[in-house]
Amino acid sequence: MINLQPYENPMYFIYLFVALLPIIIAMLYGKKLHWYQTIISFVFLVLAFGGVKWHEGIALIAYIIFEMVLIGAYFYYRQKVNQTWVFCSAVVLAIIPLIIVKVTPAVYGHPSLIGFLGISYLTFKAVQMIMEIRDGAIKEFDPWLTLQFLLFFPTISSGPIDRYRRFKGDYERKPDPQKYLQLLDKGVWYIFLGFLYKFVLAYIFGTLLLPNVGKMALTYGGISWWLVAYMYVYSMDLFFDFAGYSLFAVGISYLMGIETPMNFNRPFCAWNIKEFWNRWHMTLSFWFRDYIYMRLVFFIMKKKLIKNRITIANVGYLTLFLIMGFWHGLTWYYIVYGLYHAVAIILCDVWLRYKKKHRSKIPSNRFTKLLAIFITFNVVCFSFLIFSGFLDTLFFHNIATLK
């Protein structure tokens, strides 16, 4: 059986174009082929999770059944009783499979049997639904639509992370041929831009440059200009690879009439670290902001655990980015990466408050903005050097060399 990783193989796009052609034609005539979309979703899920990855396919099926039952059970319980402990239990149960998948490699040294590509993003969707059911924002549970939302194949492996109510509106809305034509134009443009990012620029930085630069950095050891070069090359590879993937996912979604939100908005043009997180992996950062940071801050304020608003915000940042670090993996460099960004945002807030207070004394012009962008860019690139784990590799290489 063929196994195709989403957006990794040129053949994947050929199969994709042929499969989407009936949907495109129907949408141009103002019709939606929900039944056909379900069929091709199933086919492409089989292509991604079949063949040599059949065990991931079994894990995906079991996971979806578990989350669907959990969401449905909580919805029907929520209609009768609204108890905090039940809500907290539902959230914990929803994330337990993800916790097991993340912890298993660190504890046992091998991947978890229940892991599969995209489990994190499916978990974010499931938790989001449970929280919005608790808030009363989701007023009815539609098992079929929930299944379509969770298993929307263009975004299943690495996002972007859509919101259920926004997805529901697009899925159920009757298509306007004129509007869809504009959507189709954008979708095709994003796909071609994704090819430039992922198969040209990411290939140059990640395949041609990164191994050689990394080799030279290891050869010279310690802090060297080669290490600085590695930092920049890795940062570019990370961006173009992930942004290219995200453009594919958004572009394919548009072709299917679903306006999946964008994931990147010129992040390296950000003039401070807070602005960077409003531009980088936006659907993830907004998810963490809305469902972790804001709720934690509200809880602290409601229970009056901390009185000072600045301290509350700082506790929120530290908690948020520590969770984000642990989510990436249980290694020191992911956790330090999270703490690094938390401290960077806290310092950014200190600077913004100082700047606001002394506005008349601090110049603001094109040069200062360019300087701010340059500083932010380097702060971010250094965080990606930490994230890459290369410092860990360099350290052990130096130890081995000394022996």
Short mmCIF file of C-alpha atoms in Angstrom, two decimals:
data_model
loop_
_atom_site.label_atom_id
_atom_site.label_comp_id
_atom_site.label_asym_id
_atom_site.label_seq_id
_atom_site.Cartn_x
_atom_site.Cartn_y
_atom_site.Cartn_z
CA MET A 1 0.00 0.00 0.00
CA ILE A 2 1.22 3.52 -0.86
CA ASN A 3 2.16 5.75 2.05
CA LEU A 4 2.37 9.47 1.35
CA GLN A 5 3.36 12.04 3.94
CA PRO A 6 1.25 15.20 3.48
CA TYR A 7 2.97 17.73 1.19
CA GLU A 8 6.31 15.87 1.18
CA ASN A 9 6.10 13.98 -2.11
CA PRO A 10 5.40 15.54 -5.55
CA MET A 11 3.05 12.62 -6.27
CA TYR A 12 0.93 13.76 -3.33
CA PHE A 13 0.08 16.98 -5.17
CA ILE A 14 -0.79 15.14 -8.37
CA TYR A 15 -3.22 12.86 -6.50
CA LEU A 16 -4.53 15.88 -4.63
CA PHE A 17 -5.25 17.94 -7.76
CA VAL A 18 -7.08 15.07 -9.46
CA ALA A 19 -9.13 14.39 -6.33
CA LEU A 20 -10.06 18.05 -5.77
CA LEU A 21 -11.13 18.74 -9.36
CA PRO A 22 -14.81 17.71 -8.84
CA ILE A 23 -15.00 19.87 -5.70
CA ILE A 24 -13.57 22.89 -7.55
CA ILE A 25 -16.00 22.49 -10.47
CA ALA A 26 -18.99 22.03 -8.13
CA MET A 27 -18.03 25.11 -6.07
CA LEU A 28 -17.79 27.22 -9.23
CA TYR A 29 -21.39 26.22 -9.92
CA GLY A 30 -22.49 27.13 -6.39
CA LYS A 31 -22.71 23.58 -5.04
CA LYS A 32 -20.93 21.65 -2.31
CA LEU A 33 -20.12 17.96 -2.53
CA HIS A 34 -19.97 17.09 1.16
CA TRP A 35 -20.27 13.38 0.47
CA TYR A 36 -17.39 13.52 -2.02
CA GLN A 37 -15.26 15.60 0.36
CA THR A 38 -15.76 12.91 3.00
CA ILE A 39 -14.63 10.21 0.57
CA ILE A 40 -11.43 11.98 -0.48
CA SER A 41 -10.69 12.87 3.14
CA PHE A 42 -10.85 9.17 3.94
CA VAL A 43 -8.65 8.32 0.94
CA PHE A 44 -5.94 10.84 1.85
CA LEU A 45 -6.01 9.80 5.50
CA VAL A 46 -5.42 6.22 4.33
CA LEU A 47 -2.55 7.43 2.13
CA ALA A 48 -1.00 9.23 5.11
CA PHE A 49 -1.66 6.60 7.79
CA GLY A 50 -1.75 3.38 5.78
CA GLY A 51 0.96 1.12 4.43
CA VAL A 52 4.02 0.98 6.68
CA LYS A 53 2.29 3.42 9.06
CA TRP A 54 -0.77 1.22 9.59
CA HIS A 55 -0.15 1.24 13.36
CA GLU A 56 -0.51 5.06 13.33
CA GLY A 57 -3.79 4.63 11.47
CA ILE A 58 -5.09 2.28 14.18
CA ALA A 59 -3.95 4.76 16.86
CA LEU A 60 -5.72 7.60 15.01
CA ILE A 61 -9.00 5.66 14.84
CA ALA A 62 -8.86 4.77 18.55
CA TYR A 63 -7.96 8.36 19.44
CA ILE A 64 -10.82 9.86 17.42
CA ILE A 65 -13.36 7.48 18.95
CA PHE A 66 -12.10 8.37 22.44
CA GLU A 67 -12.21 12.15 21.84
CA MET A 68 -15.60 12.04 20.11
CA VAL A 69 -17.13 10.10 23.00
CA LEU A 70 -15.52 12.47 25.51
CA ILE A 71 -16.73 15.64 23.73
CA GLY A 72 -20.23 14.22 23.27
CA ALA A 73 -20.47 13.02 26.87
CA TYR A 74 -19.33 16.36 28.23
CA PHE A 75 -21.77 18.26 25.99
CA TYR A 76 -24.79 16.25 27.19
CA TYR A 77 -23.64 16.47 30.82
CA ARG A 78 -23.08 20.23 30.48
CA GLN A 79 -26.73 20.70 29.47
CA LYS A 80 -27.85 19.37 32.87
CA VAL A 81 -25.11 20.28 35.34
CA ASN A 82 -22.20 22.71 35.14
CA GLN A 83 -19.64 21.54 37.66
CA THR A 84 -16.04 22.68 37.50
CA TRP A 85 -14.55 19.33 38.46
CA VAL A 86 -16.31 17.59 35.57
CA PHE A 87 -15.02 20.22 33.14
CA CYS A 88 -11.46 19.90 34.48
CA SER A 89 -11.70 16.11 34.28
CA ALA A 90 -12.84 16.30 30.66
CA VAL A 91 -9.92 18.58 29.73
CA VAL A 92 -7.41 16.34 31.52
CA LEU A 93 -8.81 13.22 29.84
CA ALA A 94 -8.63 14.96 26.45
CA ILE A 95 -4.92 15.71 26.82
CA ILE A 96 -3.85 12.43 28.49
CA PRO A 97 -3.11 10.68 25.14
CA LEU A 98 -0.89 13.61 24.12
CA ILE A 99 0.90 13.58 27.49
CA ILE A 100 1.58 9.84 27.11
CA VAL A 101 2.96 10.39 23.59
CA LYS A 102 5.24 13.22 24.76
CA VAL A 103 6.47 11.52 27.95
CA THR A 104 7.07 7.99 26.60
CA PRO A 105 10.23 8.78 24.54
CA ALA A 106 11.84 10.57 27.50
CA VAL A 107 11.05 7.76 29.95
CA TYR A 108 11.36 4.62 27.84
CA GLY A 109 13.55 5.79 24.95
CA HIS A 110 11.11 4.86 22.19
CA PRO A 111 7.94 6.40 20.68
CA SER A 112 4.56 5.63 22.20
CA LEU A 113 2.40 3.01 20.50
CA ILE A 114 -0.57 5.37 20.60
CA GLY A 115 1.26 8.20 18.83
CA PHE A 116 0.56 9.36 15.30
CA LEU A 117 1.31 12.34 13.08
CA GLY A 118 -0.81 15.32 14.14
CA ILE A 119 -1.94 14.15 17.59
CA SER A 120 -1.02 17.54 19.10
CA TYR A 121 -3.19 19.52 16.71
CA LEU A 122 -6.14 17.17 17.07
CA THR A 123 -5.81 17.49 20.84
CA PHE A 124 -5.85 21.30 20.61
CA LYS A 125 -9.07 21.07 18.59
CA ALA A 126 -10.69 18.67 21.05
CA VAL A 127 -9.74 20.74 24.12
CA GLN A 128 -10.94 23.87 22.35
CA MET A 129 -14.37 22.31 21.80
CA ILE A 130 -14.67 21.19 25.43
CA MET A 131 -13.78 24.69 26.66
CA GLU A 132 -16.22 26.38 24.29
CA ILE A 133 -18.96 23.94 25.31
CA ARG A 134 -18.26 24.96 28.92
CA ASP A 135 -18.49 28.64 27.91
CA GLY A 136 -21.79 28.04 26.11
CA ALA A 137 -20.29 29.16 22.78
CA ILE A 138 -21.00 25.74 21.21
CA LYS A 139 -24.70 25.22 21.67
CA GLU A 140 -25.19 21.90 19.91
CA PHE A 141 -23.13 18.77 19.39
CA ASP A 142 -23.13 17.51 15.83
CA PRO A 143 -21.08 14.27 15.76
CA TRP A 144 -20.71 14.28 11.97
CA LEU A 145 -19.56 17.91 11.79
CA THR A 146 -17.22 17.37 14.75
CA LEU A 147 -15.67 14.43 12.89
CA GLN A 148 -15.24 16.59 9.76
CA PHE A 149 -13.61 19.31 11.87
CA LEU A 150 -11.18 17.01 13.66
CA LEU A 151 -10.22 15.03 10.55
CA PHE A 152 -10.04 17.87 8.02
CA PHE A 153 -7.16 16.34 6.11
CA PRO A 154 -5.34 19.44 4.72
CA THR A 155 -4.48 20.55 8.28
CA ILE A 156 -4.43 17.28 10.21
CA SER A 157 -0.68 16.77 10.54
CA SER A 158 0.63 20.19 11.62
CA GLY A 159 -2.18 22.72 11.50
CA PRO A 160 -3.01 25.56 11.14
CA ILE A 161 -5.38 25.15 14.09
CA ASP A 162 -8.87 26.22 13.07
CA ARG A 163 -11.77 27.08 15.40
CA TYR A 164 -14.86 24.87 15.38
CA ARG A 165 -17.45 27.63 14.96
CA ARG A 166 -15.51 29.29 12.14
CA PHE A 167 -15.03 25.93 10.38
CA LYS A 168 -18.73 25.10 10.84
CA GLY A 169 -19.75 28.37 9.18
CA ASP A 170 -17.58 27.70 6.12
CA TYR A 171 -18.58 24.04 5.90
CA GLU A 172 -22.33 24.74 5.97
CA ARG A 173 -22.39 27.99 3.96
CA LYS A 174 -23.71 27.78 0.42
CA PRO A 175 -20.85 28.80 -1.90
CA ASP A 176 -20.97 32.06 -3.82
CA PRO A 177 -19.26 31.32 -7.19
CA GLN A 178 -17.85 34.84 -7.45
CA LYS A 179 -16.38 34.75 -3.95
CA TYR A 180 -15.12 31.22 -4.47
CA LEU A 181 -13.31 32.32 -7.63
CA GLN A 182 -11.36 34.81 -5.49
CA LEU A 183 -10.74 32.10 -2.92
CA LEU A 184 -9.52 29.76 -5.66
CA ASP A 185 -7.14 32.45 -6.93
CA LYS A 186 -5.70 32.93 -3.42
CA GLY A 187 -5.49 29.18 -2.86
CA VAL A 188 -3.50 28.58 -6.05
CA TRP A 189 -1.19 31.50 -5.20
CA TYR A 190 -0.54 30.11 -1.69
CA ILE A 191 0.22 26.66 -3.10
CA PHE A 192 2.77 28.05 -5.57
CA LEU A 193 4.28 30.23 -2.84
CA GLY A 194 4.44 27.13 -0.66
CA PHE A 195 6.43 25.36 -3.39
CA LEU A 196 8.91 28.25 -3.41
CA TYR A 197 9.23 28.20 0.38
CA LYS A 198 9.35 24.45 1.04
CA PHE A 199 10.93 22.94 -2.07
CA VAL A 200 13.31 25.73 -3.06
CA LEU A 201 14.25 27.97 -0.12
CA ALA A 202 13.92 25.34 2.62
CA TYR A 203 15.90 22.93 0.42
CA ILE A 204 18.68 25.51 -0.02
CA PHE A 205 18.88 26.34 3.68
CA GLY A 206 18.08 22.91 5.15
CA THR A 207 19.62 20.44 2.69
CA LEU A 208 22.42 22.31 0.95
CA LEU A 209 23.66 24.74 3.61
CA LEU A 210 22.74 23.47 7.08
CA PRO A 211 24.71 20.17 7.12
CA ASN A 212 27.88 21.88 5.86
CA VAL A 213 27.57 24.84 8.23
CA GLY A 214 26.85 22.49 11.12
CA LYS A 215 29.90 20.40 10.25
CA MET A 216 32.12 23.49 10.26
CA ALA A 217 30.64 24.67 13.56
CA LEU A 218 31.47 21.29 15.11
CA THR A 219 34.96 21.36 13.61
CA TYR A 220 35.80 24.73 15.16
CA GLY A 221 33.90 23.98 18.37
CA GLY A 222 32.75 26.48 20.98
CA ILE A 223 31.52 29.93 20.03
CA SER A 224 32.56 30.74 16.47
CA TRP A 225 31.23 32.56 13.43
CA TRP A 226 30.23 29.16 12.08
CA LEU A 227 27.93 28.73 15.08
CA VAL A 228 26.41 32.14 14.32
CA ALA A 229 25.98 31.08 10.68
CA TYR A 230 24.30 27.86 11.84
CA MET A 231 21.88 29.92 13.94
CA TYR A 232 20.77 31.99 10.95
CA VAL A 233 20.67 29.12 8.46
CA TYR A 234 18.64 26.93 10.83
CA SER A 235 16.21 29.78 11.52
CA MET A 236 15.63 30.30 7.79
CA ASP A 237 15.19 26.58 7.20
CA LEU A 238 12.71 26.30 10.09
CA PHE A 239 10.68 29.23 8.81
CA PHE A 240 10.54 28.34 5.12
CA ASP A 241 9.85 24.66 5.76
CA PHE A 242 7.01 25.26 8.23
CA ALA A 243 5.61 28.34 6.47
CA GLY A 244 5.68 26.41 3.18
CA TYR A 245 3.75 23.53 4.73
CA SER A 246 1.24 25.98 6.24
CA LEU A 247 0.74 27.67 2.86
CA PHE A 248 -0.03 24.27 1.32
CA ALA A 249 -2.57 23.52 4.05
CA VAL A 250 -4.25 26.93 3.71
CA GLY A 251 -4.20 26.82 -0.10
CA ILE A 252 -5.77 23.34 -0.27
CA SER A 253 -8.36 24.41 2.32
CA TYR A 254 -9.30 27.39 0.15
CA LEU A 255 -9.76 25.10 -2.85
CA MET A 256 -12.23 23.14 -0.70
CA GLY A 257 -14.10 26.31 0.30
CA ILE A 258 -12.73 26.39 3.87
CA GLU A 259 -10.93 29.62 4.81
CA THR A 260 -8.42 28.09 7.21
CA PRO A 261 -6.60 30.93 9.04
CA MET A 262 -3.06 31.85 8.05
CA ASN A 263 -0.19 30.72 10.24
CA PHE A 264 2.53 33.27 9.41
CA ASN A 265 2.53 37.00 8.73
CA ARG A 266 6.09 38.21 8.02
CA PRO A 267 7.29 37.26 11.52
CA PHE A 268 10.85 38.48 10.96
CA CYS A 269 9.50 42.00 10.44
CA ALA A 270 8.26 42.13 14.04
CA TRP A 271 9.61 45.07 16.06
CA ASN A 272 9.38 43.31 19.45
CA ILE A 273 8.98 39.78 20.76
CA LYS A 274 5.28 40.19 21.55
CA GLU A 275 4.63 41.31 18.01
CA PHE A 276 6.66 38.32 16.80
CA TRP A 277 4.27 35.92 18.53
CA ASN A 278 1.37 37.73 16.87
CA ARG A 279 2.98 36.83 13.53
CA TRP A 280 4.69 33.44 14.07
CA HIS A 281 2.65 30.20 14.05
CA MET A 282 -0.30 32.45 14.78
CA THR A 283 -2.99 29.79 15.19
CA LEU A 284 -0.90 28.04 17.84
CA SER A 285 0.11 31.21 19.70
CA PHE A 286 -3.50 32.49 19.64
CA TRP A 287 -4.73 29.09 20.87
CA PHE A 288 -2.28 29.18 23.80
CA ARG A 289 -3.24 32.81 24.47
CA ASP A 290 -7.01 32.20 24.45
CA TYR A 291 -7.23 28.80 26.13
CA ILE A 292 -4.31 28.89 28.59
CA TYR A 293 -2.99 32.40 29.24
CA MET A 294 -6.29 34.31 29.37
CA ARG A 295 -8.04 31.64 31.44
CA LEU A 296 -5.15 31.39 33.88
CA VAL A 297 -5.04 35.18 34.31
CA PHE A 298 -8.82 35.31 34.80
CA PHE A 299 -8.64 32.49 37.39
CA ILE A 300 -5.86 34.24 39.36
CA MET A 301 -7.78 37.54 39.32
CA LYS A 302 -11.09 35.90 40.23
CA LYS A 303 -9.60 33.99 43.16
CA LYS A 304 -7.47 37.04 44.10
CA LEU A 305 -4.37 34.85 44.34
CA ILE A 306 -2.15 37.74 43.21
CA LYS A 307 -3.09 41.41 43.41
CA ASN A 308 -0.49 43.07 41.20
CA ARG A 309 -1.57 42.97 37.53
CA ILE A 310 2.01 43.02 36.24
CA THR A 311 2.91 40.01 38.41
CA ILE A 312 -0.22 38.20 37.19
CA ALA A 313 0.81 38.80 33.59
CA ASN A 314 4.36 37.59 34.27
CA VAL A 315 3.12 34.41 35.96
CA GLY A 316 0.91 33.87 32.94
CA TYR A 317 3.84 34.27 30.53
CA LEU A 318 6.05 31.88 32.49
CA THR A 319 3.30 29.26 32.71
CA LEU A 320 2.33 29.65 29.06
CA PHE A 321 5.81 29.29 27.61
CA LEU A 322 6.86 26.54 30.01
CA ILE A 323 3.86 24.52 28.81
CA MET A 324 4.81 25.33 25.22
CA GLY A 325 8.37 24.17 25.91
CA PHE A 326 7.23 20.91 27.49
CA TRP A 327 4.80 20.39 24.61
CA HIS A 328 7.69 20.41 22.13
CA GLY A 329 9.44 17.68 24.14
CA LEU A 330 10.96 16.73 27.49
CA THR A 331 14.48 17.89 26.76
CA TRP A 332 16.38 20.73 28.38
CA TYR A 333 16.64 22.82 25.21
CA TYR A 334 12.87 22.85 24.59
CA ILE A 335 12.22 23.85 28.18
CA VAL A 336 14.95 26.53 28.09
CA TYR A 337 13.47 27.73 24.77
CA GLY A 338 10.13 28.24 26.51
CA LEU A 339 11.67 30.03 29.50
CA TYR A 340 13.78 32.17 27.17
CA HIS A 341 10.68 33.49 25.39
CA ALA A 342 8.84 34.04 28.68
CA VAL A 343 11.73 36.16 30.00
CA ALA A 344 12.00 37.97 26.66
CA ILE A 345 8.31 38.94 26.76
CA ILE A 346 8.54 40.03 30.42
CA LEU A 347 11.53 42.25 29.56
CA CYS A 348 9.65 43.52 26.50
CA ASP A 349 6.75 44.56 28.74
CA VAL A 350 9.17 46.34 31.06
CA TRP A 351 10.61 48.24 28.10
CA LEU A 352 7.16 49.12 26.69
CA ARG A 353 6.03 50.49 30.06
CA TYR A 354 9.24 52.51 30.37
CA LYS A 355 8.90 53.76 26.79
CA LYS A 356 5.31 54.84 27.41
CA LYS A 357 6.30 56.69 30.57
CA HIS A 358 9.25 58.46 28.93
CA ARG A 359 7.80 58.87 25.45
CA SER A 360 9.13 62.41 25.01
CA LYS A 361 12.72 61.34 25.76
CA ILE A 362 12.90 58.27 23.50
CA PRO A 363 13.22 58.88 19.75
CA SER A 364 10.82 57.12 17.41
CA ASN A 365 11.65 57.13 13.72
CA ARG A 366 12.46 54.82 10.84
CA PHE A 367 15.96 54.08 12.16
CA THR A 368 14.73 53.11 15.66
CA LYS A 369 12.07 50.85 14.11
CA LEU A 370 14.66 49.13 11.89
CA LEU A 371 16.91 48.74 14.92
CA ALA A 372 14.03 47.21 16.89
CA ILE A 373 13.34 44.76 14.03
CA PHE A 374 17.05 43.84 13.86
CA ILE A 375 17.27 43.23 17.62
CA THR A 376 14.05 41.19 17.64
CA PHE A 377 15.24 39.13 14.68
CA ASN A 378 18.46 38.19 16.48
CA VAL A 379 16.69 37.48 19.77
CA VAL A 380 14.37 35.10 17.90
CA CYS A 381 17.17 33.44 15.91
CA PHE A 382 19.11 32.76 19.09
CA SER A 383 16.00 31.11 20.56
CA PHE A 384 15.83 28.88 17.47
CA LEU A 385 19.47 27.93 18.00
CA ILE A 386 18.48 26.74 21.48
CA PHE A 387 15.40 25.02 20.04
CA SER A 388 17.46 23.17 17.41
CA GLY A 389 19.35 21.16 20.04
CA PHE A 390 22.59 21.91 18.20
CA LEU A 391 24.15 23.40 21.36
CA ASP A 392 23.58 20.02 23.00
CA THR A 393 25.28 18.28 20.07
CA LEU A 394 28.14 20.79 20.15
CA PHE A 395 28.67 20.29 23.87
CA PHE A 396 28.94 16.50 23.65
CA HIS A 397 31.11 16.79 20.52
CA ASN A 398 33.55 18.98 22.45
CA ILE A 399 33.57 16.53 25.37
CA ALA A 400 34.28 13.65 23.00
CA THR A 401 37.06 15.64 21.34
CA LEU A 402 38.73 16.36 24.69
CA LYS A 403 38.74 12.64 25.47
#
